[in-house]
XYZ file of C-alpha atoms in Angstrom:
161
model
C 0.000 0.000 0.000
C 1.657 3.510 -0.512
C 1.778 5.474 2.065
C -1.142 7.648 2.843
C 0.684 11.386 2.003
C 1.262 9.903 -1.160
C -2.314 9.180 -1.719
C -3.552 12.597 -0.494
C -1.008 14.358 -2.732
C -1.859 12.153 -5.558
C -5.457 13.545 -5.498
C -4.653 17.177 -4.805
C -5.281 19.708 -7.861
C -2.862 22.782 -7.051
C -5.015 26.439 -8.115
C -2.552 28.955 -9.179
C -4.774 32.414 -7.922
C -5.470 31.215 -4.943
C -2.418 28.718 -3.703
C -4.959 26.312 -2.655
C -4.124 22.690 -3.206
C -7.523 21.313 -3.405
C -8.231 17.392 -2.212
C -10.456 16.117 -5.108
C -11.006 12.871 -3.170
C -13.556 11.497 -0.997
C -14.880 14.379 1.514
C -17.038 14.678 4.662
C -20.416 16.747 5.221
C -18.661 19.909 5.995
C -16.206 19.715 3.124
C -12.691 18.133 4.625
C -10.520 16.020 2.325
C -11.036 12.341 4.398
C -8.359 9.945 3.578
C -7.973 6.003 5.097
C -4.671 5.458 6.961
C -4.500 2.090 6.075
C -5.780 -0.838 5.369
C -9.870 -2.308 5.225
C -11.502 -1.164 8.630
C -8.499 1.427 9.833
C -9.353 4.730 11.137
C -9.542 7.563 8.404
C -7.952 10.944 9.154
C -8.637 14.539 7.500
C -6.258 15.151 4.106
C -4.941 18.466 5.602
C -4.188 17.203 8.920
C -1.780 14.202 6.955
C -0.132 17.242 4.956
C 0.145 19.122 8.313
C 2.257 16.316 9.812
C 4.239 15.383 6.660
C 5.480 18.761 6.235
C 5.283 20.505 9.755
C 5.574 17.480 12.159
C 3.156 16.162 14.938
C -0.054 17.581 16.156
C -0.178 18.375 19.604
C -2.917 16.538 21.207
C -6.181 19.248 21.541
C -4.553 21.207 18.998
C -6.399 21.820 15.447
C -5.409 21.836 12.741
C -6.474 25.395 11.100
C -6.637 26.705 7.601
C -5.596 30.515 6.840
C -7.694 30.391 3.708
C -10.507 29.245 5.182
C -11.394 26.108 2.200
C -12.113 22.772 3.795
C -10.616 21.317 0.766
C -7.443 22.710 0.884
C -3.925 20.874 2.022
C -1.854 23.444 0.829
C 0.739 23.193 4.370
C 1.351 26.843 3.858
C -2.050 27.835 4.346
C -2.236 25.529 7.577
C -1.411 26.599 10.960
C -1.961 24.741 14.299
C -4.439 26.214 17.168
C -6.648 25.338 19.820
C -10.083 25.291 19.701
C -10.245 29.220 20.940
C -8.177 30.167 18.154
C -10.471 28.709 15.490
C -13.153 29.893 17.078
C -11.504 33.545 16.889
C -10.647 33.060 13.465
C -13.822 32.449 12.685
C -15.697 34.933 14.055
C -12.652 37.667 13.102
C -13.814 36.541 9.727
C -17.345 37.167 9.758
C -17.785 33.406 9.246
C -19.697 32.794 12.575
C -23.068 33.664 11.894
C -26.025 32.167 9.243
C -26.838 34.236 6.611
C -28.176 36.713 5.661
C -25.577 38.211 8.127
C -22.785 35.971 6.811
C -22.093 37.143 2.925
C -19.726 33.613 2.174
C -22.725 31.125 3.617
C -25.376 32.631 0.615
C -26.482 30.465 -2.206
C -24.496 27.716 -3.815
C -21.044 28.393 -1.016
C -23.221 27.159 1.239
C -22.060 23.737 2.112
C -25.161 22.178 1.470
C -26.708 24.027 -1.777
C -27.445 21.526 -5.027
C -28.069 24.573 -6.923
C -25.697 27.077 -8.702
C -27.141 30.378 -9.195
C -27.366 30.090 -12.850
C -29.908 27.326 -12.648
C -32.052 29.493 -10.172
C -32.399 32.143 -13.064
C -33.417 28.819 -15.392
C -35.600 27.432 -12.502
C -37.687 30.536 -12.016
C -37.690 31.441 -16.001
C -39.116 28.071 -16.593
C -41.645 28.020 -14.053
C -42.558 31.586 -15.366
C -43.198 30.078 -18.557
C -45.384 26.729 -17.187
C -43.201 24.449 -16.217
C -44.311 22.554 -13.041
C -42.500 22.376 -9.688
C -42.584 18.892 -10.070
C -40.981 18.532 -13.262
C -38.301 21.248 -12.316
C -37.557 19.464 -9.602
C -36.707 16.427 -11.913
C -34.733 18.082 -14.498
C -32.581 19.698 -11.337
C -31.918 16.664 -9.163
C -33.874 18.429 -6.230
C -37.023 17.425 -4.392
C -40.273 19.454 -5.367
C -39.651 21.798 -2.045
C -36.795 23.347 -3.380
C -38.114 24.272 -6.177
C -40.907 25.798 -4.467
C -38.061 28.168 -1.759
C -36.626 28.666 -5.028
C -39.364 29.980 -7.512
C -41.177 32.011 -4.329
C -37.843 33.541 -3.277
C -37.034 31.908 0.230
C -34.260 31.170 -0.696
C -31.345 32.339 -3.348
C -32.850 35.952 -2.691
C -29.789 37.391 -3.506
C -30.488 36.358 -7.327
């Protein structure tokens, strides 16, 4: 089996503009690279955290492992810096990224961690229904349930579009 930094490393897609090196691999509900450290039924760890030690050394235990440019995704060491749980939380809220929108401008539309839709299809979405199309068979063309679509075309939600 290689070894697991070679694995992360081997799935990481470097963006020039930004420095980010972005884990295109398997990922958790909140966005974090998650890589097995070994073989069938071992424990998996987070794909920045196994950059983190390869090039900085060791966690500290109750030390985090934080990112400077604030993208789950990214395993770029350089952007990584170790703190405790106060210092995230800091971070965060330094950031402005501590409260749910509408006060929060990076948590609206499709950044938020959970959106299906970009913002381009919400301009389709609400064209089409405009024009007849049912909720019900937006909802198919989109991949969504028939709920969405209804936030969607009565403006609860994308109303920044």
């Amino acid at each position: 089996m290689r070894p697991v930094i070679d694995r992360v490393l081997s799935r990481v897609v470097r963006i020039p503009f930004s420095g980010c090196w972005i884990f295109t691999g398997a990922t958790n509900e909140a966005g974090y690279g998650i890589v097995g450290t070994g073989g069938r039924g071992e424990p998996t760890d987070r794909a920045h955290r196994i950059t983190y030690r390869h090039f900085h050394g060791q966690i500290p235990a109750g030390m985090f492992v934080c990112h400077a440019c604030d993208v789950p995704a990214c395993c770029n060491p350089d952007h990584l810096f170790l703190g405790t749980n106060q210092d995230n939380v800091n971070d965060m809220v330094a950031k402005g990224r501590n409260s749910l929108p509408p006060r929060n401008p990076h948590v609206v539309g499709s950044v938020h961690p959970f959106a299906k839709l970009k913002e381009y299809q919400v301009v389709e979405i609400r064209s089409l229904y405009a024009k007849g199309w049912t909720q019900q068979s937006l909802a198919v063309k989109y991949g969504v349930v028939r709920q969405t679509i209804s936030k969607v075309v009565n403006n609860k939600r994308f109303k920044h579009v």
